[in-house]
Coordinates of C-alpha atoms and ligand atoms in Angstrom, one line a residue:
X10 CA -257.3 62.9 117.0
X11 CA -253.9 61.5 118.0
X12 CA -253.3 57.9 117.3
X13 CA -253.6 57.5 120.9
X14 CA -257.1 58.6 120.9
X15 CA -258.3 56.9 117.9
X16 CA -257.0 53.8 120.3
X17 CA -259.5 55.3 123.0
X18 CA -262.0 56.0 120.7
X19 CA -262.2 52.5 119.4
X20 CA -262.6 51.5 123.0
X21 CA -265.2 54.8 124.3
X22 CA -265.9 58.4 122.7
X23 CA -264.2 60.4 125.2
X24 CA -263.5 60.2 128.9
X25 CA -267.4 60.7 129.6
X26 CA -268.5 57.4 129.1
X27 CA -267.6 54.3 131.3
X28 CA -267.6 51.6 129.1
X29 CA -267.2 50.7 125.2
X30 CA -270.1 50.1 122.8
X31 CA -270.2 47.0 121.6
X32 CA -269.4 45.3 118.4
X33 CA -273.1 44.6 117.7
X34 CA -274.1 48.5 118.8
X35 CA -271.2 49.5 116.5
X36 CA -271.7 47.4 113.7
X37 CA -275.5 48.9 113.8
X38 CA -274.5 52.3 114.5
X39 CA -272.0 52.6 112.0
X40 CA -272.4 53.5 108.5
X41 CA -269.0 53.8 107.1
X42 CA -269.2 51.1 104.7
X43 CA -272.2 52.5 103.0
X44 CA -271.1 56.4 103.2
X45 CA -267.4 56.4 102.5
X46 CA -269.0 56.4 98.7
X47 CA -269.1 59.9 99.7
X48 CA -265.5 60.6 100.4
X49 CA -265.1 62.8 97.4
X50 CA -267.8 64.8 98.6
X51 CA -266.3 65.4 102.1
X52 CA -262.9 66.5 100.8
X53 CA -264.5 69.2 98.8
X54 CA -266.4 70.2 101.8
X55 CA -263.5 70.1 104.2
X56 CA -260.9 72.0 102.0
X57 CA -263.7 75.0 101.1
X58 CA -264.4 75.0 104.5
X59 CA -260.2 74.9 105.4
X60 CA -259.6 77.7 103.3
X61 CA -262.4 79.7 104.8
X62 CA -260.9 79.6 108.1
X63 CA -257.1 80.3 106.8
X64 CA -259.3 83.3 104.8
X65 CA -260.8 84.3 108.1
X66 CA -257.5 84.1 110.6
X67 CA -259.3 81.0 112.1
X68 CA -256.6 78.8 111.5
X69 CA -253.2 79.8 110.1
X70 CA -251.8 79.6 106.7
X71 CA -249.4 76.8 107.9
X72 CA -252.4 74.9 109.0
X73 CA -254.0 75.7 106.2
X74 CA -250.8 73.9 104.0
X75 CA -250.6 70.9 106.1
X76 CA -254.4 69.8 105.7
X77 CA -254.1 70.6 101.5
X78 CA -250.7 68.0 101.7
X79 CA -252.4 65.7 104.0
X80 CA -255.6 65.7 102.0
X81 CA -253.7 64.8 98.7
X82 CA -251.9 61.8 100.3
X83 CA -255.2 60.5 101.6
X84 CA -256.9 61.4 98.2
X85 CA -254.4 59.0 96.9
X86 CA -254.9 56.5 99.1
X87 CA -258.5 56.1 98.7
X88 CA -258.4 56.0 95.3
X89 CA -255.4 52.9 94.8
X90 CA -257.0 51.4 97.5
X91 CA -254.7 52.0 100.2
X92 CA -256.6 53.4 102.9
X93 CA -258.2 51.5 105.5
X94 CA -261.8 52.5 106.5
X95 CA -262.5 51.7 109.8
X96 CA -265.5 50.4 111.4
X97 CA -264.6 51.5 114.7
X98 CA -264.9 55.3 113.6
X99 CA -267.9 55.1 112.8
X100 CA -268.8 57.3 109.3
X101 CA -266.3 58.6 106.3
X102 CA -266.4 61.7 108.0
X103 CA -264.5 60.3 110.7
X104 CA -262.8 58.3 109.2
X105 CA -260.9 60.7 106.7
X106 CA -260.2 63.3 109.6
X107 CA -258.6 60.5 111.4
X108 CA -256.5 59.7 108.7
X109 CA -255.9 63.7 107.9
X110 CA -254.8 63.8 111.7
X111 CA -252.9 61.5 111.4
X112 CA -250.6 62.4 108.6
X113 CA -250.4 66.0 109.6
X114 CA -251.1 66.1 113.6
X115 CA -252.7 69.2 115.3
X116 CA -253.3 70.8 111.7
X117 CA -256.0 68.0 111.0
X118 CA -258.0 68.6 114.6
X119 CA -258.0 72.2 113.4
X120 CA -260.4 71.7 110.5
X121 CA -263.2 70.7 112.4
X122 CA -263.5 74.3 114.2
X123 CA -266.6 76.0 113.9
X124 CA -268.0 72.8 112.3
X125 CA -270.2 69.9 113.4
X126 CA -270.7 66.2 111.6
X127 CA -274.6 67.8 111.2
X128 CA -273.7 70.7 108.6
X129 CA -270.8 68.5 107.1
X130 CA -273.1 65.3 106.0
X131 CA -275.5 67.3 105.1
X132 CA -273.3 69.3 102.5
X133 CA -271.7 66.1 101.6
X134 CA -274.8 64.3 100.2
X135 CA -275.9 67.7 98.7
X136 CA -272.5 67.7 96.8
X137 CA -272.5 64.0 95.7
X138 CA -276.4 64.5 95.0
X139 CA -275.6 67.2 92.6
X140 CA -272.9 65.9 90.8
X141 CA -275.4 62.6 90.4
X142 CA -278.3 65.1 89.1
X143 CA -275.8 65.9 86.2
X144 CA -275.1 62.3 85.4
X145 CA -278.6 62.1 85.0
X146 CA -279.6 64.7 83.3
X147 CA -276.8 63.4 80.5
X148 CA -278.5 60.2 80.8
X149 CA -282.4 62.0 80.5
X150 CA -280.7 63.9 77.1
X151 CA -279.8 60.5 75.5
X152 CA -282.7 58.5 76.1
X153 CA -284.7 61.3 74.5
X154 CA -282.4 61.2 71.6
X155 CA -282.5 57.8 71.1
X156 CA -286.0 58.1 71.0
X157 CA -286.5 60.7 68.3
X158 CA -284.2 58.8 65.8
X159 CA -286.4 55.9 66.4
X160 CA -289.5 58.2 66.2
X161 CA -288.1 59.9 63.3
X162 CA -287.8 56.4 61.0
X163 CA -291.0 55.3 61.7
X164 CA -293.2 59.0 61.2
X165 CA -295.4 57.1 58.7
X166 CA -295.6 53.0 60.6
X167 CA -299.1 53.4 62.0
X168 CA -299.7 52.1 65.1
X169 CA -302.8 51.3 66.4
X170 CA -303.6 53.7 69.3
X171 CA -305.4 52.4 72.1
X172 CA -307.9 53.5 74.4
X173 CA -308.8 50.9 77.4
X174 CA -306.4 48.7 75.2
X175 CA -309.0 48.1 72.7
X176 CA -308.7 49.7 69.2
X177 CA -308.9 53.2 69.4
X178 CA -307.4 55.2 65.8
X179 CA -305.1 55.0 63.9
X180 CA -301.6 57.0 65.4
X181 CA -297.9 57.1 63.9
X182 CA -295.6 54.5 65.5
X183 CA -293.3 58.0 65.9
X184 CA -295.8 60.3 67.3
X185 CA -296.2 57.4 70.2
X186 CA -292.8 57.4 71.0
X187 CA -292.6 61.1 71.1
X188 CA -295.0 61.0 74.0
X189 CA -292.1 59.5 75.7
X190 CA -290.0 62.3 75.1
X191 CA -292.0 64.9 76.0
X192 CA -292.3 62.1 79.6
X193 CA -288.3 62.5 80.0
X194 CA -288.3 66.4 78.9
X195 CA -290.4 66.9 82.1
X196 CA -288.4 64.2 84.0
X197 CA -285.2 66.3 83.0
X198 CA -286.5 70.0 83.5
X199 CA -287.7 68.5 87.5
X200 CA -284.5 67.3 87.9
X201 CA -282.9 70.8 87.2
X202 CA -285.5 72.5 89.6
X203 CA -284.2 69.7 92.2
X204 CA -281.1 70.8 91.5
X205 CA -281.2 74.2 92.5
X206 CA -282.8 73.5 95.9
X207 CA -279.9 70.9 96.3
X208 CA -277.3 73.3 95.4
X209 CA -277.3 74.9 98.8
X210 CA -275.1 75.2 101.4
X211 CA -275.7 73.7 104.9
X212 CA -272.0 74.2 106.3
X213 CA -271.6 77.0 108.8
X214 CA -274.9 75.7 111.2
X215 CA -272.3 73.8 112.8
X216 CA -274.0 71.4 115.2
X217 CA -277.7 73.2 114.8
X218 CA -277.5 76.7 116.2
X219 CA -274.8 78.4 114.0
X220 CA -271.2 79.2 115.4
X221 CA -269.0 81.6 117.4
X222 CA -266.4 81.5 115.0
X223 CA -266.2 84.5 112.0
X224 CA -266.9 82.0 109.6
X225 CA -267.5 83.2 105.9
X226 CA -270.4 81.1 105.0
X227 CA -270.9 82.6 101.1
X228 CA -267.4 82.2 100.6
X229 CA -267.6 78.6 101.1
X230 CA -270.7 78.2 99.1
X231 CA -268.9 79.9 96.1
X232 CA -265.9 77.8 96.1
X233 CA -268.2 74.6 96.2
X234 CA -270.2 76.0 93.2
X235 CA -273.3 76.1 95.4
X236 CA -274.3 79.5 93.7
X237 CA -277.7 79.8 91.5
X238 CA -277.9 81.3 87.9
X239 CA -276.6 84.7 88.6
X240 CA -273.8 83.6 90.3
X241 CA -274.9 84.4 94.0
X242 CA -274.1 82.1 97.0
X243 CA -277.1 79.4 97.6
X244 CA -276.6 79.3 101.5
X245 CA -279.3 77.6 104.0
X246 CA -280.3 80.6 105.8
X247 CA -281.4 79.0 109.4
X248 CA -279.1 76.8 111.1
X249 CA -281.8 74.5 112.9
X250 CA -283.6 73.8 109.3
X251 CA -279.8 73.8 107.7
X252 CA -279.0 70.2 109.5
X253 CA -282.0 69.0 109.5
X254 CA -283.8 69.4 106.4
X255 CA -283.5 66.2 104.1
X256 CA -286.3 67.8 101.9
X257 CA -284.1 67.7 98.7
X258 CA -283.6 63.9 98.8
X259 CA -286.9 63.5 99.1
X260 CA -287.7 66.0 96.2
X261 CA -285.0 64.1 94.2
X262 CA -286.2 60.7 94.7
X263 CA -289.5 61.8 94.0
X264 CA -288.4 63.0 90.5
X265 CA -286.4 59.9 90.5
X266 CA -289.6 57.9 91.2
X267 CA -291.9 59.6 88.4
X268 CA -288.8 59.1 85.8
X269 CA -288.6 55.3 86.7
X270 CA -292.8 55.5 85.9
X271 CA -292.6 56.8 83.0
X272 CA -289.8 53.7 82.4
X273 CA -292.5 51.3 83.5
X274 CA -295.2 52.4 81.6
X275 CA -292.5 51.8 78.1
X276 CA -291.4 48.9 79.5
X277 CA -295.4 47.6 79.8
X278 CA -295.7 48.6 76.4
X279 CA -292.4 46.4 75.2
X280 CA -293.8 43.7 76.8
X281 CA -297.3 43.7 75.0
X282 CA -295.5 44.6 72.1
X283 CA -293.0 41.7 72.4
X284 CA -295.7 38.7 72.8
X285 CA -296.6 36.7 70.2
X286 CA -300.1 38.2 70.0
X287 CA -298.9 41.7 69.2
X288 CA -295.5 40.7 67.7
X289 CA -295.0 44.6 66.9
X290 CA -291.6 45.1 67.9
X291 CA -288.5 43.0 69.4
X292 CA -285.4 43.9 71.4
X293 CA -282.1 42.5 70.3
X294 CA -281.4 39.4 71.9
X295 CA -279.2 40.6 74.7
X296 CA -282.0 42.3 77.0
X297 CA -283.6 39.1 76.5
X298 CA -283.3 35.7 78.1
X299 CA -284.5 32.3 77.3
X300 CA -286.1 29.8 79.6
X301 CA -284.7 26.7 81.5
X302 CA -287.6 25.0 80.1
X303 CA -289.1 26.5 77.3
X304 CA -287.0 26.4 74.4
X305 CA -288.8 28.9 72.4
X306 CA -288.9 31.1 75.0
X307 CA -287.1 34.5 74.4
X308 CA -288.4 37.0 77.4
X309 CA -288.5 40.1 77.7
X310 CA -286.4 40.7 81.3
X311 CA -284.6 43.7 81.1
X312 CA -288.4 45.2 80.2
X313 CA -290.1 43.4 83.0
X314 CA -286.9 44.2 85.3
X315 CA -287.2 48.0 84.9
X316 CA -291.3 47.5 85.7
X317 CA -290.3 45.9 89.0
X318 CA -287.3 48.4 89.8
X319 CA -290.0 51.1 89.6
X320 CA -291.6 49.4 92.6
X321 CA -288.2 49.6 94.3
X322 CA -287.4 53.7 93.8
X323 CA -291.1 53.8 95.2
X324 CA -290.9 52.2 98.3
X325 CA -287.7 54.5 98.8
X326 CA -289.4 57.4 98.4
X327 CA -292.2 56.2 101.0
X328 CA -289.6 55.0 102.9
X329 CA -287.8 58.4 103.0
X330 CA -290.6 60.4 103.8
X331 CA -291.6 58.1 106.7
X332 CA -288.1 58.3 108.2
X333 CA -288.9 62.4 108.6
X334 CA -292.3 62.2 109.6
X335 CA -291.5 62.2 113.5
X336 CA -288.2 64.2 113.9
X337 CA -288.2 66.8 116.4
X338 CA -285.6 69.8 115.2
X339 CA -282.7 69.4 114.5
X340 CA -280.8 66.7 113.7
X341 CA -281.2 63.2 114.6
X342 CA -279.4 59.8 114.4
X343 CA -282.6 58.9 112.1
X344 CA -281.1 60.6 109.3
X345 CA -278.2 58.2 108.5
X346 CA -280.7 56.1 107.0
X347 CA -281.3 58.6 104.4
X348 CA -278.1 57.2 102.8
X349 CA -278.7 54.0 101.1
X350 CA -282.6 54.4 100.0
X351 CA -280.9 57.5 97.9
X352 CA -277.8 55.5 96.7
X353 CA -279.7 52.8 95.3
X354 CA -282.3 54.9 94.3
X355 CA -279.0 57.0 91.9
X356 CA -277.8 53.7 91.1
X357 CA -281.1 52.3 89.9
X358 CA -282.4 55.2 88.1
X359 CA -278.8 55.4 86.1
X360 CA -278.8 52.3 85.2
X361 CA -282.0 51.8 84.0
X362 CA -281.9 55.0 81.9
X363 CA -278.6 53.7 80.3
X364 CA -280.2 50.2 79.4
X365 CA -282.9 51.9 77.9
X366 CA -281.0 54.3 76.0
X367 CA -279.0 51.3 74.3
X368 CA -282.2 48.7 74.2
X369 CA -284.0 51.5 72.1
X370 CA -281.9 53.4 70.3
X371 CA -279.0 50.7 70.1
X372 CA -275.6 51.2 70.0
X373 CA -273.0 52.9 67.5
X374 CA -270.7 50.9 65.3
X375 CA -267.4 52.3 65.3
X376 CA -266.5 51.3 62.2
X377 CA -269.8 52.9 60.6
X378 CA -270.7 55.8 62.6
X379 CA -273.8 54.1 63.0
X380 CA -276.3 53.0 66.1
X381 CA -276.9 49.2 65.5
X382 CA -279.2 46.7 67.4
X383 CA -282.0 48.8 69.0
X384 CA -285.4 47.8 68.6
X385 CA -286.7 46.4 65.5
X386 CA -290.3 47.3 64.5
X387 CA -292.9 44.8 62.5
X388 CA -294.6 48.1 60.8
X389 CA -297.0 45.1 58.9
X390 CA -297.9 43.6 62.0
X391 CA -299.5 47.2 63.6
X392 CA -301.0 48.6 60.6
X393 CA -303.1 44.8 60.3
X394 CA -303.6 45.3 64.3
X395 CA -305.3 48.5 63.3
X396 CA -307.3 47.9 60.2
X397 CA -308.9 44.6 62.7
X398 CA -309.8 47.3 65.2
X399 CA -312.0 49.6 63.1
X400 CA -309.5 52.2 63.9
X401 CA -311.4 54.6 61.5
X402 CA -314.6 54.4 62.6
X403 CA -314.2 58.5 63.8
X404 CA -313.2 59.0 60.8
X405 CA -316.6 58.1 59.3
X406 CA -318.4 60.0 61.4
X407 CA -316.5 62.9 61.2
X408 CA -317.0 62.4 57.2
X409 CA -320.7 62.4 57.6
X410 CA -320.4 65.7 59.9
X411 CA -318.6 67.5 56.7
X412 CA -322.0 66.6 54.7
X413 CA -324.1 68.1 56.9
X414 CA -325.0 65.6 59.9
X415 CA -325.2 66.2 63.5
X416 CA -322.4 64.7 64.9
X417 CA -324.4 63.0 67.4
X418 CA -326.5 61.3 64.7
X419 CA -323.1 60.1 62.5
X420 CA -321.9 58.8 65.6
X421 CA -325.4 56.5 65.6
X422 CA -325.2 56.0 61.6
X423 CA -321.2 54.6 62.2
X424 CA -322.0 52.4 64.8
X425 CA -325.0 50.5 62.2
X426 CA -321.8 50.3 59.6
X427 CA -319.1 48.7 62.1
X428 CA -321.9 46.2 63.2
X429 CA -322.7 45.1 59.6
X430 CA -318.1 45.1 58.7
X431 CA -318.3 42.9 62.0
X432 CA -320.8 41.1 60.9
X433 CA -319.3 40.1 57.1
X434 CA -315.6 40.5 58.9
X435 CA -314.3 43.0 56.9
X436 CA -313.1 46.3 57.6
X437 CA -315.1 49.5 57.4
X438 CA -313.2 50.7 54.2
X439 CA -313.8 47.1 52.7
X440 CA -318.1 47.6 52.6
X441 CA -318.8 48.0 49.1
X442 CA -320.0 51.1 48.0
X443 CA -323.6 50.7 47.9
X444 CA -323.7 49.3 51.5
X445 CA -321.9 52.2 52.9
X446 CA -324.7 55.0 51.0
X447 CA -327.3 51.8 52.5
X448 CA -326.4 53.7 55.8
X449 CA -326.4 57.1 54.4
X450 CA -327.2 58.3 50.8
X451 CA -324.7 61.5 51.3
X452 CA -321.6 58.9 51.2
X453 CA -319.9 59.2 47.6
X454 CA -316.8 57.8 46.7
X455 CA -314.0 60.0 48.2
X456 CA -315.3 58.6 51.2
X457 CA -312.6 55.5 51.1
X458 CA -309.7 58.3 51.1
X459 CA -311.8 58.8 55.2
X460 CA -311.4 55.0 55.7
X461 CA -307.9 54.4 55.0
X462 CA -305.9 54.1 57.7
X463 CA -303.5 56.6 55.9
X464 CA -306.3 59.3 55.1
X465 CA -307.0 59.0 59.4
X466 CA -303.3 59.8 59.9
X467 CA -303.3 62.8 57.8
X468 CA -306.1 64.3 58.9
X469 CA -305.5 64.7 62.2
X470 CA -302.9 67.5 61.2
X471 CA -303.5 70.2 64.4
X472 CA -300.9 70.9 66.8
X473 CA -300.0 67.8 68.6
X474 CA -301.7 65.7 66.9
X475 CA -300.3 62.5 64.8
X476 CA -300.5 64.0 61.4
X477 CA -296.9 63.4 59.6
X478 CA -296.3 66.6 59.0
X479 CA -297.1 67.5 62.5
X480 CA -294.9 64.7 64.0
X481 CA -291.7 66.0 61.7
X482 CA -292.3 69.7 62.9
X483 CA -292.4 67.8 66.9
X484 CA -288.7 66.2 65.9
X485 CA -286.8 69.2 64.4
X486 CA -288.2 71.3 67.9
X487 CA -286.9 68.2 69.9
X488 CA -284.0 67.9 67.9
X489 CA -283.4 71.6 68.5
X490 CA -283.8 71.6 72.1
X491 CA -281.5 68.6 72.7
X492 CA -278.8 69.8 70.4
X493 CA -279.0 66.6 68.2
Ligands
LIG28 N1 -273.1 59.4 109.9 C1 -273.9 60.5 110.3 C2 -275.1 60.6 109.3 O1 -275.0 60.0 108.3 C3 -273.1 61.8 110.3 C4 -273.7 62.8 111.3 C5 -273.5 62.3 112.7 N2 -273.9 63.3 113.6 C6 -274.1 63.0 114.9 N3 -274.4 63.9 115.6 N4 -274.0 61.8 115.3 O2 -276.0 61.3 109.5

């Protein structure tokens, strides 16, 4: 566009219409101020797509010259600030070939042959999606790590597992966290599957029905990395379903979504952890925040925050699969609101995993090397949460199965024993003797190694399970597949 058109433009498109839109229509219609986060994105496209048409005789070299120059002034511009955006044209995309036109004149209205804004958003947010995917993933790999150092200090703190949040048995504080990890592993190998079906190229459906031009659509895709394991262009093979289809942000923020779950269900658990009546573990003091009125308040926000962000990458998910549930092919105006619900869905899932990363794991001293001020664990206050809890109660029974009972009928025997420790408030393992064989005469002495809370741990030493030994061999293979 010539400068004299942009001046048209800000009054109508094009010599069609009869009057201008108004501020309020383009203030609504616009998205500009949300979208231009996607300028990189749309410089990318437009130079593969450039040098495809120079490659192809579509445009000439010179042209070809004058929209790199022009590109790198405006590249510098946006990024010390110098270049205006412009409400009045609408979206980045406009806004940047504008700019391009203006710095280099008929060059810059070449680029958009063969092309429509349809195929070029939609490779935009596919390009900035990606490159968010990999920030993520980073982000997925360091939370995990974080976890297994804290998992790995703490193999032998038992925890009192719960079932229904009553006592359940006894389980190492490490193994719990671990379960976490194997959460973000799966968070972190969807992510790469979303990946792949992001990495593909829209560009060359032009408006929805593909183009006259001889574009070369695999050459594009290759110089924008949009290529799968083997190398070979990732191109969106039908036009119609090429400008249309927002499936991948859906996908993503749906991976998104399930991440920021398995963030509220560990932010739950801080929280019950943190209250007095648990008093298990605290966070250092700044992901807490004290109370206007309560002066020995220290709460547990950042925690509670994530829980309610959760809520918030939900409802954009829901509200990103409502806004395609009623669009005819191909594209529509509907899909500029897929923008912001998958910015601040990337902006909230980054964020979060960051703050968790250094709220768990804390954060490394410079001067030592060292990760200081993660969370600090009260190993006495869980193993006396689960010797109240008659954590070993199984453990009895399966004692009693060794000797030769049904286990049906231990399970009956147990259940006379933790009514009678109930009864004189002790724990199972703190019955005499004699009152124990009162329940059955086959109990000898080695039966107290069964009770401990220790001897429960050990013995649960299958695959998975929260034996020591089998938590260790669970770190190296995490350690292994995370390169830490
Ligand atoms: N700003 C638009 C969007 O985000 C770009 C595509 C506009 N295409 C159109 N035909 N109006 O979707």
């Amino acid at each position: 566009m010539s400068q004299n058109q942009l001046d048209k433009k800000s009054q109508a498109w094009s010599a069609l219409f009869s009057e201008p839109m108004s501020d309020l229509v383009k203030r609504y219609t616009s998205s500009v101020f949300f979208d231009k986060r996607l300028w990189q994105a749309d410089i990318s496209g437009s130079l593969a797509h450039a040098e495809m048409l120079a490659a192809q005789g579509i445009i000439s070299d010179a042209d070809l010259a004058a929209i790199l120059n022009g590109m790198a002034t405006l590249r510098k511009e946006i990024e010390t600030g110098t270049f205006e955006w412009k409400l009045d044209l609408e979206d980045v995309h406009l806004n940047i070939e504008a700019r391009l036109t203006q710095l280099v004149g008929d060059a810059g209205k070449r680029l958009h042959t063969g092309r429509s804004r349809n195929d070029q958003v939609a490779t935009d947010v596919r390009l900035w999606l990606r490159g968010e995917i990999d920030l993520i993933e980073a982000l997925l790999v360091d939370l995990q790590k974080a976890l297994v150092d804290v998992a790995e200090k703490h193999v032998n703190v038992i925890l009192p597992g719960f079932t229904h949040l009553q006592v359940a048995q006894p389980v190492s504080f490490g193994h719990h966290l671990l379960a976490y990890v194997e959460m973000f592993s799966r968070d972190s190998e969807r992510m790469a599957e979303v990946r792949s079906r992001v990495n593909r190229l829209p560009l060359g459906a032009a408006a929805l029905a593909g183009t006259s031009y001889p574009l070369d659509r695999q050459r594009v895709a290759r110089t924008l990395g949009m290529v799968d394991a083997a190398g070979a262009p990732q191109v969106c093979q039908n036009s119609l379903d090429a400008v249309s289809d927002r499936d991948f942000a859906i996908e993503f923020t749906a991976a998104a979504s399930l991440c920021m779950v398995h963030i509220s269900r560990l932010s739950e658990e801080l929280v019950l952890w943190m209250s007095q009546n648990f008093g298990f573990v605290k966070i250092a003091d700044r992901f807490t925040t004290g109370s206007s009125i309560m002066p020995q308040k220290k709460n547990p926000d950042v925690p509670e925050l994530a829980r309610g962000k959760t809520g918030r990458v939900v409802g954009h998910l829901m509200g990103l699969i409502t806004l395609m549930k009623g669009q005819p092919l191909a594209y529509n105006k509907d899909n500029q609101e897929d923008k912001e619900p998958l910015f601040d869905t990337v902006d909230t899932l980054k964020d979060t995993l960051r703050i968790f990363s250094e709220m768990i794991g804390g954060q490394r001293n410079p001067a030592t090397g060292q990760k200081e001020g993660g969370i600090s664990v009260n190993a006495q206050a869980m193993e006396q949460a689960a010797l109240r809890g008659y954590a070993t109660a199984t453990d009895l029974a399966d004692y009693l199965v060794k000797k030769g009972l049904p286990f049906r009928d231990a399970h009956e025997t147990v259940a006379h024993a933790v009514k009678a420790a109930i009864a004189h408030q002790v724990d199972l393992s703190e019955l005499p003797l004699a009152v124990l064989q009162g329940f059955n005469a086959s109990i000898g002495s080695d039966v107290f190694d069964a009770l401990s809370l220790r001897g429960s741990l050990n013995a649960r030493n299958t695959l998975g399970g929260t034996a020591p030994q089998q938590v260790l061999q669970q770190i190296a293979r995490h350690r292994a597949r995370l390169g830490a």
